[in-house]
Amino acid sequence: MLIDVVGNGQTNHPRDILWTKAALWHLGRYRHHGELNHYIDRMLHEAIQAYQRDRGLRRDGWIGPNGETEWTLRVELHHCRSEIRR
């Protein structure tokens, strides 16, 4: 669960940024070469907005704790992991 809001101009706890980048990367929505870092970058902001748009969520570029974007990401990740186990 996120500690605080992730997105441009938000609190951006380093652990939350890493989780968000990893989650979007696992879903093929965040492209990053090399090791993931805990900094907000343009690619992350665009990946969040594209994910929100494609899922019919509010397109604000932020992911809040227990918000619809975090919840949707977690559900989708769970389904992806379940498919891999089969």
Short mmCIF file of C-alpha atoms in Angstrom, two decimals:
data_model
loop_
_atom_site.label_atom_id
_atom_site.label_comp_id
_atom_site.label_asym_id
_atom_site.label_seq_id
_atom_site.Cartn_x
_atom_site.Cartn_y
_atom_site.Cartn_z
CA MET A 1 0.00 0.00 0.00
CA LEU A 2 1.27 3.45 -0.85
CA ILE A 3 2.37 5.72 1.99
CA ASP A 4 1.56 8.96 0.18
CA VAL A 5 0.68 10.41 -3.21
CA VAL A 6 2.96 9.71 -6.20
CA GLY A 7 3.10 12.24 -9.04
CA ASN A 8 4.55 15.58 -10.10
CA GLY A 9 4.47 18.06 -7.23
CA GLN A 10 3.36 15.45 -4.68
CA THR A 11 4.99 14.00 -1.55
CA ASN A 12 6.60 11.14 -3.51
CA HIS A 13 7.93 8.79 -0.86
CA PRO A 14 10.90 6.95 -2.46
CA ARG A 15 9.43 3.50 -1.74
CA ASP A 16 6.15 4.53 -3.38
CA ILE A 17 7.94 5.74 -6.50
CA LEU A 18 9.86 2.47 -6.80
CA TRP A 19 6.67 0.43 -6.33
CA THR A 20 4.83 2.51 -8.95
CA LYS A 21 7.66 2.22 -11.48
CA ALA A 22 7.97 -1.54 -10.89
CA ALA A 23 4.20 -2.08 -11.13
CA LEU A 24 3.91 -0.17 -14.39
CA TRP A 25 7.06 -1.86 -15.73
CA HIS A 26 5.63 -5.33 -15.00
CA LEU A 27 2.52 -4.35 -16.94
CA GLY A 28 4.63 -3.13 -19.87
CA ARG A 29 3.67 0.50 -19.33
CA TYR A 30 6.90 2.01 -18.00
CA ARG A 31 10.01 1.67 -20.10
CA HIS A 32 13.25 2.26 -18.30
CA HIS A 33 16.75 1.11 -19.10
CA GLY A 34 18.96 0.20 -16.19
CA GLU A 35 18.12 0.13 -12.52
CA LEU A 36 14.90 1.72 -11.30
CA ASN A 37 15.41 4.79 -9.13
CA HIS A 38 13.24 6.69 -6.68
CA TYR A 39 12.91 9.88 -8.71
CA ILE A 40 9.83 11.12 -10.55
CA ASP A 41 10.63 11.44 -14.23
CA ARG A 42 8.70 12.39 -17.35
CA MET A 43 8.36 8.76 -18.43
CA LEU A 44 6.71 7.85 -15.12
CA HIS A 45 4.32 10.79 -15.28
CA GLU A 46 3.34 9.88 -18.84
CA ALA A 47 2.99 6.19 -17.92
CA ILE A 48 0.65 7.04 -15.03
CA GLN A 49 -1.49 9.27 -17.23
CA ALA A 50 -1.63 6.71 -20.05
CA TYR A 51 -2.60 3.97 -17.58
CA GLN A 52 -5.34 6.15 -16.12
CA ARG A 53 -6.63 7.05 -19.58
CA ASP A 54 -6.63 3.44 -20.79
CA ARG A 55 -8.46 2.23 -17.69
CA GLY A 56 -11.07 4.99 -17.71
CA LEU A 57 -9.75 6.50 -14.48
CA ARG A 58 -9.40 10.15 -13.56
CA ARG A 59 -6.40 11.29 -15.59
CA ASP A 60 -4.51 13.48 -13.13
CA GLY A 61 -1.08 11.81 -13.27
CA TRP A 62 -1.18 11.01 -9.55
CA ILE A 63 -1.54 7.77 -7.64
CA GLY A 64 -2.88 8.16 -4.11
CA PRO A 65 -2.99 5.67 -1.24
CA ASN A 66 -6.14 3.54 -1.55
CA GLY A 67 -7.17 5.56 -4.60
CA GLU A 68 -8.73 4.16 -7.74
CA THR A 69 -5.45 4.10 -9.67
CA GLU A 70 -3.54 2.24 -6.95
CA TRP A 71 -6.42 -0.20 -6.50
CA THR A 72 -6.70 -0.84 -10.25
CA LEU A 73 -2.94 -1.37 -10.55
CA ARG A 74 -2.92 -3.85 -7.66
CA VAL A 75 -5.84 -5.83 -9.09
CA GLU A 76 -4.23 -5.96 -12.53
CA LEU A 77 -0.87 -7.04 -11.07
CA HIS A 78 -2.61 -9.77 -9.07
CA HIS A 79 -4.30 -11.08 -12.23
CA CYS A 80 -1.00 -11.01 -14.15
CA ARG A 81 0.75 -12.98 -11.41
CA SER A 82 -2.10 -15.48 -11.29
CA GLU A 83 -1.79 -16.02 -15.06
CA ILE A 84 1.96 -16.58 -14.76
CA ARG A 85 1.45 -19.27 -12.10
CA ARG A 86 -0.85 -21.29 -14.36
#
